[in-house]
Amino acid sequence: AQTVTQSQPEMSVQEAETVTLSCTYDTSESDYYLFWYKQPPSRQMILVIRQEAYKQQNATENRFSVNFQKAAKSFSLKISDSQLGDAAMYFCAYRWYSGGGADGLTFGKGTHLIIQP
Amino acid sequence: NAGVTQTPKFRILKIGQSMTLQCTQDMNHNYMYWYRQDPGMGLKLIYYSVGAGITDKGEVPNGYNVSRSTTEDFPLRLELAAPSQTSVYFCASSHSSGAYEQYFGPGTRLTVT
């Protein structure tokens, strides 16, 4: 079974600065997908960014980018120019699937991101 | 589009009672999922469905049942509620597997006392 580990229960950053959230995973598959989800206090799950394992190029979405190291099984999220609205829980997730239709996400325990004004 | 809707938003159950959590999506997605989120934890998959009439167990299926008679609806049934089922329940849907995004509902907070 796949596992996802987020080793930072909480991170704090000054507004406008850059912060990196860590995520490692364990899998024996060579083709898979990785996601970062944001959960603000409203508890709505919001997709931040996704990465296909077969792509060497790191994904970028505006101020959000990832550092994907496939050999190290590492998938960190970098948030540049942090804003107060970025304050939330951030979850790293691994998507597993099979040709037979099995499919789902395995989540880490999350990192609580605090933005200091 | 409403996306993924869940009812109710909150519910308190007594031990041994049963209830059904409703989930509906209007995006014509084939794939649907139920997750639970315990305090301080990530989401864990309870059941999933890859199309009408097809369901399968996820990581934590004990104490739950699902059905998928239509593409739009994916209800989750709790039989004989136990305190261990106190959690926030999320329904999600996706067009397909792989890189396709899973869209989540707003969640149902369930307390069993």
PDB file of C-alpha atoms in Angstrom:
ATOM      1  CA  ALA A   1       0.000   0.000   0.000  1.00  0.00           C
ATOM      2  CA  GLN A   2       1.136   3.508  -0.718  1.00  0.00           C
ATOM      3  CA  THR A   3       1.963   5.863   2.134  1.00  0.00           C
ATOM      4  CA  VAL A   4       2.291   9.638   2.173  1.00  0.00           C
ATOM      5  CA  THR A   5       4.264  11.447   4.870  1.00  0.00           C
ATOM      6  CA  GLN A   6       4.161  15.132   5.717  1.00  0.00           C
ATOM      7  CA  SER A   7       6.759  15.696   8.421  1.00  0.00           C
ATOM      8  CA  GLN A   8       5.850  19.305   9.256  1.00  0.00           C
ATOM      9  CA  PRO A   9       2.651  19.499  11.343  1.00  0.00           C
ATOM     10  CA  GLU A  10       2.831  23.309  11.291  1.00  0.00           C
ATOM     11  CA  MET A  11       4.731  26.003   9.411  1.00  0.00           C
ATOM     12  CA  SER A  12       4.761  29.758   9.866  1.00  0.00           C
ATOM     13  CA  VAL A  13       5.858  32.381   7.325  1.00  0.00           C
ATOM     14  CA  GLN A  14       5.809  36.150   7.067  1.00  0.00           C
ATOM     15  CA  GLU A  15       3.482  37.646   4.502  1.00  0.00           C
ATOM     16  CA  ALA A  16       5.213  38.144   1.102  1.00  0.00           C
ATOM     17  CA  GLU A  17       7.923  35.587   1.893  1.00  0.00           C
ATOM     18  CA  THR A  18       8.449  32.108   0.478  1.00  0.00           C
ATOM     19  CA  VAL A  19       7.687  28.835   2.250  1.00  0.00           C
ATOM     20  CA  THR A  20       8.242  25.207   1.295  1.00  0.00           C
ATOM     21  CA  LEU A  21       6.067  22.352   2.524  1.00  0.00           C
ATOM     22  CA  SER A  22       7.558  18.854   2.460  1.00  0.00           C
ATOM     23  CA  CYS A  23       6.016  15.589   1.337  1.00  0.00           C
ATOM     24  CA  THR A  24       7.473  12.131   0.797  1.00  0.00           C
ATOM     25  CA  TYR A  25       5.685   9.039  -0.421  1.00  0.00           C
ATOM     26  CA  ASP A  26       6.309   5.374  -0.841  1.00  0.00           C
ATOM     27  CA  THR A  27       5.242   3.398  -3.892  1.00  0.00           C
ATOM     28  CA  SER A  28       6.444   0.581  -6.106  1.00  0.00           C
ATOM     29  CA  GLU A  29       4.658   1.999  -9.152  1.00  0.00           C
ATOM     30  CA  SER A  30       6.437   3.919 -11.905  1.00  0.00           C
ATOM     31  CA  ASP A  31       3.403   5.799 -13.218  1.00  0.00           C
ATOM     32  CA  TYR A  32       1.287   7.785 -10.782  1.00  0.00           C
ATOM     33  CA  TYR A  33      -0.012  11.254  -9.980  1.00  0.00           C
ATOM     34  CA  LEU A  34       0.606  13.570  -7.068  1.00  0.00           C
ATOM     35  CA  PHE A  35      -1.520  16.431  -5.802  1.00  0.00           C
ATOM     36  CA  TRP A  36      -1.473  19.226  -3.271  1.00  0.00           C
ATOM     37  CA  TYR A  37      -4.848  20.197  -1.794  1.00  0.00           C
ATOM     38  CA  LYS A  38      -5.613  23.221   0.364  1.00  0.00           C
ATOM     39  CA  GLN A  39      -8.221  23.090   3.141  1.00  0.00           C
ATOM     40  CA  PRO A  40      -9.105  26.500   4.628  1.00  0.00           C
ATOM     41  CA  PRO A  41     -11.196  26.815   7.813  1.00  0.00           C
ATOM     42  CA  SER A  42     -14.326  26.417   5.683  1.00  0.00           C
ATOM     43  CA  ARG A  43     -13.044  22.778   5.282  1.00  0.00           C
ATOM     44  CA  GLN A  44     -13.609  22.850   1.517  1.00  0.00           C
ATOM     45  CA  MET A  45     -10.906  20.834  -0.281  1.00  0.00           C
ATOM     46  CA  ILE A  46      -9.331  22.898  -3.070  1.00  0.00           C
ATOM     47  CA  LEU A  47      -6.836  21.575  -5.618  1.00  0.00           C
ATOM     48  CA  VAL A  48      -3.641  23.634  -5.635  1.00  0.00           C
ATOM     49  CA  ILE A  49      -1.390  21.803  -8.082  1.00  0.00           C
ATOM     50  CA  ARG A  50      -0.847  18.385  -9.662  1.00  0.00           C
ATOM     51  CA  GLN A  51       2.175  16.511 -11.025  1.00  0.00           C
ATOM     52  CA  GLU A  52       2.347  13.553 -13.376  1.00  0.00           C
ATOM     53  CA  ALA A  53       5.174  11.212 -12.402  1.00  0.00           C
ATOM     54  CA  TYR A  54       6.237  10.631 -16.014  1.00  0.00           C
ATOM     55  CA  LYS A  55       6.887  14.352 -16.493  1.00  0.00           C
ATOM     56  CA  GLN A  56      10.347  15.544 -15.494  1.00  0.00           C
ATOM     57  CA  GLN A  57       9.311  19.194 -15.535  1.00  0.00           C
ATOM     58  CA  ASN A  58       8.061  20.515 -12.233  1.00  0.00           C
ATOM     59  CA  ALA A  59       4.467  21.804 -12.244  1.00  0.00           C
ATOM     60  CA  THR A  60       3.784  25.497 -11.660  1.00  0.00           C
ATOM     61  CA  GLU A  61       0.530  27.363 -11.001  1.00  0.00           C
ATOM     62  CA  ASN A  62       1.085  31.096 -10.503  1.00  0.00           C
ATOM     63  CA  ARG A  63       2.720  31.493  -7.035  1.00  0.00           C
ATOM     64  CA  PHE A  64       2.677  27.742  -6.398  1.00  0.00           C
ATOM     65  CA  SER A  65       5.314  25.359  -7.682  1.00  0.00           C
ATOM     66  CA  VAL A  66       6.549  21.899  -6.818  1.00  0.00           C
ATOM     67  CA  ASN A  67       9.938  20.268  -6.535  1.00  0.00           C
ATOM     68  CA  PHE A  68       9.342  16.703  -7.704  1.00  0.00           C
ATOM     69  CA  GLN A  69      12.226  14.303  -7.092  1.00  0.00           C
ATOM     70  CA  LYS A  70      11.052  10.929  -8.392  1.00  0.00           C
ATOM     71  CA  ALA A  71      14.080   8.903  -7.319  1.00  0.00           C
ATOM     72  CA  ALA A  72      13.881  10.321  -3.806  1.00  0.00           C
ATOM     73  CA  LYS A  73      10.062  10.011  -3.782  1.00  0.00           C
ATOM     74  CA  SER A  74       9.778  13.608  -2.691  1.00  0.00           C
ATOM     75  CA  PHE A  75       7.115  16.134  -3.698  1.00  0.00           C
ATOM     76  CA  SER A  76       7.467  19.516  -1.956  1.00  0.00           C
ATOM     77  CA  LEU A  77       5.262  22.571  -2.472  1.00  0.00           C
ATOM     78  CA  LYS A  78       6.745  26.059  -2.687  1.00  0.00           C
ATOM     79  CA  ILE A  79       4.525  29.073  -2.119  1.00  0.00           C
ATOM     80  CA  SER A  80       6.053  32.356  -3.233  1.00  0.00           C
ATOM     81  CA  ASP A  81       4.932  35.826  -2.113  1.00  0.00           C
ATOM     82  CA  SER A  82       2.770  34.320   0.651  1.00  0.00           C
ATOM     83  CA  GLN A  83      -0.593  35.978   1.186  1.00  0.00           C
ATOM     84  CA  LEU A  84      -2.965  35.980   4.132  1.00  0.00           C
ATOM     85  CA  GLY A  85      -5.418  33.951   2.060  1.00  0.00           C
ATOM     86  CA  ASP A  86      -2.870  31.126   1.820  1.00  0.00           C
ATOM     87  CA  ALA A  87      -3.385  30.293   5.492  1.00  0.00           C
ATOM     88  CA  ALA A  88      -4.873  26.780   5.583  1.00  0.00           C
ATOM     89  CA  MET A  89      -4.139  23.091   6.006  1.00  0.00           C
ATOM     90  CA  TYR A  90      -2.219  21.693   3.053  1.00  0.00           C
ATOM     91  CA  PHE A  91      -2.472  18.026   2.146  1.00  0.00           C
ATOM     92  CA  CYS A  92      -0.205  16.064  -0.129  1.00  0.00           C
ATOM     93  CA  ALA A  93      -1.976  13.218  -1.922  1.00  0.00           C
ATOM     94  CA  TYR A  94      -0.948  10.252  -4.069  1.00  0.00           C
ATOM     95  CA  ARG A  95      -3.394   8.959  -6.644  1.00  0.00           C
ATOM     96  CA  TRP A  96      -3.385   5.228  -7.163  1.00  0.00           C
ATOM     97  CA  TYR A  97      -5.262   3.488  -9.929  1.00  0.00           C
ATOM     98  CA  SER A  98      -5.317   0.307 -11.975  1.00  0.00           C
ATOM     99  CA  GLY A  99      -6.493  -0.701 -15.404  1.00  0.00           C
ATOM    100  CA  GLY A 100      -9.314  -2.612 -13.766  1.00  0.00           C
ATOM    101  CA  GLY A 101     -10.865   0.600 -12.463  1.00  0.00           C
ATOM    102  CA  ALA A 102      -9.513   0.766  -8.916  1.00  0.00           C
ATOM    103  CA  ASP A 103      -8.860   4.375  -8.036  1.00  0.00           C
ATOM    104  CA  GLY A 104      -8.454   6.683  -5.083  1.00  0.00           C
ATOM    105  CA  LEU A 105      -6.287   9.189  -3.224  1.00  0.00           C
ATOM    106  CA  THR A 106      -3.993   8.490  -0.280  1.00  0.00           C
ATOM    107  CA  PHE A 107      -3.457  11.619   1.813  1.00  0.00           C
ATOM    108  CA  GLY A 108      -0.762  12.734   4.210  1.00  0.00           C
ATOM    109  CA  LYS A 109      -1.701  14.084   7.636  1.00  0.00           C
ATOM    110  CA  GLY A 110      -1.368  17.668   6.499  1.00  0.00           C
ATOM    111  CA  THR A 111       0.647  20.786   7.320  1.00  0.00           C
ATOM    112  CA  HIS A 112      -1.008  23.746   8.998  1.00  0.00           C
ATOM    113  CA  LEU A 113       0.329  26.906   7.325  1.00  0.00           C
ATOM    114  CA  ILE A 114       0.204  30.153   9.303  1.00  0.00           C
ATOM    115  CA  ILE A 115       0.795  33.475   7.570  1.00  0.00           C
ATOM    116  CA  GLN A 116       2.144  36.228   9.834  1.00  0.00           C
ATOM    117  CA  PRO A 117       1.085  39.734   8.727  1.00  0.00           C
TER     118      PRO A 117
ATOM    119  CA  ASN B   1     -23.263  24.175 -11.843  1.00  0.00           C
ATOM    120  CA  ALA B   2     -23.584  23.182  -8.202  1.00  0.00           C
ATOM    121  CA  GLY B   3     -20.694  20.692  -8.424  1.00  0.00           C
ATOM    122  CA  VAL B   4     -20.764  18.144  -5.588  1.00  0.00           C
ATOM    123  CA  THR B   5     -23.459  18.624  -2.961  1.00  0.00           C
ATOM    124  CA  GLN B   6     -23.791  16.797   0.345  1.00  0.00           C
ATOM    125  CA  THR B   7     -26.607  16.631   2.862  1.00  0.00           C
ATOM    126  CA  PRO B   8     -26.862  17.069   5.751  1.00  0.00           C
ATOM    127  CA  LYS B   9     -24.093  19.498   6.776  1.00  0.00           C
ATOM    128  CA  PHE B  10     -24.214  18.414  10.422  1.00  0.00           C
ATOM    129  CA  ARG B  11     -25.762  15.475  12.233  1.00  0.00           C
ATOM    130  CA  ILE B  12     -25.714  14.035  15.746  1.00  0.00           C
ATOM    131  CA  LEU B  13     -26.518  10.336  16.080  1.00  0.00           C
ATOM    132  CA  LYS B  14     -26.991   8.124  19.091  1.00  0.00           C
ATOM    133  CA  ILE B  15     -25.018   4.890  19.300  1.00  0.00           C
ATOM    134  CA  GLY B  16     -26.785   2.166  17.346  1.00  0.00           C
ATOM    135  CA  GLN B  17     -28.782   4.488  15.101  1.00  0.00           C
ATOM    136  CA  SER B  18     -28.493   4.391  11.317  1.00  0.00           C
ATOM    137  CA  MET B  19     -28.435   7.122   8.712  1.00  0.00           C
ATOM    138  CA  THR B  20     -27.655   7.854   5.083  1.00  0.00           C
ATOM    139  CA  LEU B  21     -25.361  10.625   3.935  1.00  0.00           C
ATOM    140  CA  GLN B  22     -26.441  11.935   0.556  1.00  0.00           C
ATOM    141  CA  CYS B  23     -24.080  12.953  -2.253  1.00  0.00           C
ATOM    142  CA  THR B  24     -25.013  14.290  -5.681  1.00  0.00           C
ATOM    143  CA  GLN B  25     -22.869  15.631  -8.505  1.00  0.00           C
ATOM    144  CA  ASP B  26     -24.051  17.435 -11.637  1.00  0.00           C
ATOM    145  CA  MET B  27     -20.844  17.170 -13.695  1.00  0.00           C
ATOM    146  CA  ASN B  28     -21.687  13.798 -15.267  1.00  0.00           C
ATOM    147  CA  HIS B  29     -18.600  12.267 -13.657  1.00  0.00           C
ATOM    148  CA  ASN B  30     -18.208   8.507 -13.728  1.00  0.00           C
ATOM    149  CA  TYR B  31     -15.986   8.275 -10.655  1.00  0.00           C
ATOM    150  CA  MET B  32     -17.251   9.021  -7.169  1.00  0.00           C
ATOM    151  CA  TYR B  33     -15.697   8.588  -3.714  1.00  0.00           C
ATOM    152  CA  TRP B  34     -16.393   8.775  -0.012  1.00  0.00           C
ATOM    153  CA  TYR B  35     -13.661   9.857   2.404  1.00  0.00           C
ATOM    154  CA  ARG B  36     -13.602  10.449   6.130  1.00  0.00           C
ATOM    155  CA  GLN B  37     -11.392  12.937   7.942  1.00  0.00           C
ATOM    156  CA  ASP B  38     -10.671  12.423  11.613  1.00  0.00           C
ATOM    157  CA  PRO B  39      -9.337  15.331  13.721  1.00  0.00           C
ATOM    158  CA  GLY B  40      -5.745  16.202  12.854  1.00  0.00           C
ATOM    159  CA  MET B  41      -5.588  13.629  10.087  1.00  0.00           C
ATOM    160  CA  GLY B  42      -5.755  13.465   6.332  1.00  0.00           C
ATOM    161  CA  LEU B  43      -8.670  11.999   4.448  1.00  0.00           C
ATOM    162  CA  LYS B  44      -9.097   8.232   4.224  1.00  0.00           C
ATOM    163  CA  LEU B  45     -11.000   6.470   1.463  1.00  0.00           C
ATOM    164  CA  ILE B  46     -14.106   4.557   2.544  1.00  0.00           C
ATOM    165  CA  TYR B  47     -15.657   3.447  -0.762  1.00  0.00           C
ATOM    166  CA  TYR B  48     -15.417   4.402  -4.395  1.00  0.00           C
ATOM    167  CA  SER B  49     -17.363   3.840  -7.597  1.00  0.00           C
ATOM    168  CA  VAL B  50     -16.158   3.960 -11.188  1.00  0.00           C
ATOM    169  CA  GLY B  51     -19.651   4.013 -12.679  1.00  0.00           C
ATOM    170  CA  ALA B  52     -23.306   3.302 -12.026  1.00  0.00           C
ATOM    171  CA  GLY B  53     -23.741  -0.173 -10.577  1.00  0.00           C
ATOM    172  CA  ILE B  54     -20.052  -0.554  -9.665  1.00  0.00           C
ATOM    173  CA  THR B  55     -18.686   0.013  -6.175  1.00  0.00           C
ATOM    174  CA  ASP B  56     -15.609  -1.135  -4.296  1.00  0.00           C
ATOM    175  CA  LYS B  57     -14.064  -0.870  -0.861  1.00  0.00           C
ATOM    176  CA  GLY B  58     -11.390   1.621   0.048  1.00  0.00           C
ATOM    177  CA  GLU B  59      -9.080   1.701   3.055  1.00  0.00           C
ATOM    178  CA  VAL B  60     -11.689   1.943   5.852  1.00  0.00           C
ATOM    179  CA  PRO B  61     -15.003   0.370   4.698  1.00  0.00           C
ATOM    180  CA  ASN B  62     -16.096  -1.374   7.912  1.00  0.00           C
ATOM    181  CA  GLY B  63     -19.421  -0.111   9.246  1.00  0.00           C
ATOM    182  CA  TYR B  64     -20.457   1.507   5.960  1.00  0.00           C
ATOM    183  CA  ASN B  65     -22.335   0.584   2.806  1.00  0.00           C
ATOM    184  CA  VAL B  66     -22.801   2.346  -0.528  1.00  0.00           C
ATOM    185  CA  SER B  67     -24.855   2.036  -3.662  1.00  0.00           C
ATOM    186  CA  ARG B  68     -24.621   3.673  -7.086  1.00  0.00           C
ATOM    187  CA  SER B  69     -27.866   3.320  -8.994  1.00  0.00           C
ATOM    188  CA  THR B  70     -27.372   6.511 -11.035  1.00  0.00           C
ATOM    189  CA  THR B  71     -24.390   8.478 -12.319  1.00  0.00           C
ATOM    190  CA  GLU B  72     -25.353  11.476 -10.183  1.00  0.00           C
ATOM    191  CA  ASP B  73     -25.936   9.943  -6.747  1.00  0.00           C
ATOM    192  CA  PHE B  74     -23.663   8.040  -4.384  1.00  0.00           C
ATOM    193  CA  PRO B  75     -25.228   7.677  -0.905  1.00  0.00           C
ATOM    194  CA  LEU B  76     -23.246   6.390   2.082  1.00  0.00           C
ATOM    195  CA  ARG B  77     -25.129   4.297   4.640  1.00  0.00           C
ATOM    196  CA  LEU B  78     -24.040   3.994   8.272  1.00  0.00           C
ATOM    197  CA  GLU B  79     -25.542   1.024  10.065  1.00  0.00           C
ATOM    198  CA  LEU B  80     -25.408   0.762  13.876  1.00  0.00           C
ATOM    199  CA  ALA B  81     -23.477   3.992  14.434  1.00  0.00           C
ATOM    200  CA  ALA B  82     -20.490   3.828  16.808  1.00  0.00           C
ATOM    201  CA  PRO B  83     -18.444   6.629  18.451  1.00  0.00           C
ATOM    202  CA  SER B  84     -15.512   5.652  16.208  1.00  0.00           C
ATOM    203  CA  GLN B  85     -17.541   6.903  13.245  1.00  0.00           C
ATOM    204  CA  THR B  86     -17.490  10.459  14.580  1.00  0.00           C
ATOM    205  CA  SER B  87     -15.761  12.282  11.741  1.00  0.00           C
ATOM    206  CA  VAL B  88     -16.171  14.676   8.828  1.00  0.00           C
ATOM    207  CA  TYR B  89     -17.297  12.887   5.683  1.00  0.00           C
ATOM    208  CA  PHE B  90     -16.426  14.126   2.215  1.00  0.00           C
ATOM    209  CA  CYS B  91     -17.880  13.013  -1.073  1.00  0.00           C
ATOM    210  CA  ALA B  92     -15.883  13.609  -4.257  1.00  0.00           C
ATOM    211  CA  SER B  93     -16.222  13.024  -7.973  1.00  0.00           C
ATOM    212  CA  SER B  94     -13.890  12.876 -10.956  1.00  0.00           C
ATOM    213  CA  HIS B  95     -14.278  12.584 -14.707  1.00  0.00           C
ATOM    214  CA  SER B  96     -11.784   9.720 -14.777  1.00  0.00           C
ATOM    215  CA  SER B  97      -8.634   8.414 -13.141  1.00  0.00           C
ATOM    216  CA  GLY B  98      -5.047   9.638 -13.444  1.00  0.00           C
ATOM    217  CA  ALA B  99      -4.456  13.376 -13.574  1.00  0.00           C
ATOM    218  CA  TYR B 100      -8.139  14.295 -13.478  1.00  0.00           C
ATOM    219  CA  GLU B 101      -9.024  16.416 -10.478  1.00  0.00           C
ATOM    220  CA  GLN B 102     -11.245  15.047  -7.751  1.00  0.00           C
ATOM    221  CA  TYR B 103     -13.880  17.652  -6.873  1.00  0.00           C
ATOM    222  CA  PHE B 104     -14.971  17.599  -3.254  1.00  0.00           C
ATOM    223  CA  GLY B 105     -18.265  18.401  -1.599  1.00  0.00           C
ATOM    224  CA  PRO B 106     -18.426  20.677   1.473  1.00  0.00           C
ATOM    225  CA  GLY B 107     -18.449  17.769   3.924  1.00  0.00           C
ATOM    226  CA  THR B 108     -20.796  16.438   6.602  1.00  0.00           C
ATOM    227  CA  ARG B 109     -19.783  16.669  10.250  1.00  0.00           C
ATOM    228  CA  LEU B 110     -21.140  13.614  12.075  1.00  0.00           C
ATOM    229  CA  THR B 111     -21.038  13.110  15.830  1.00  0.00           C
ATOM    230  CA  VAL B 112     -22.023   9.787  17.401  1.00  0.00           C
ATOM    231  CA  THR B 113     -22.713   9.916  21.147  1.00  0.00           C
TER     232      THR B 113
END
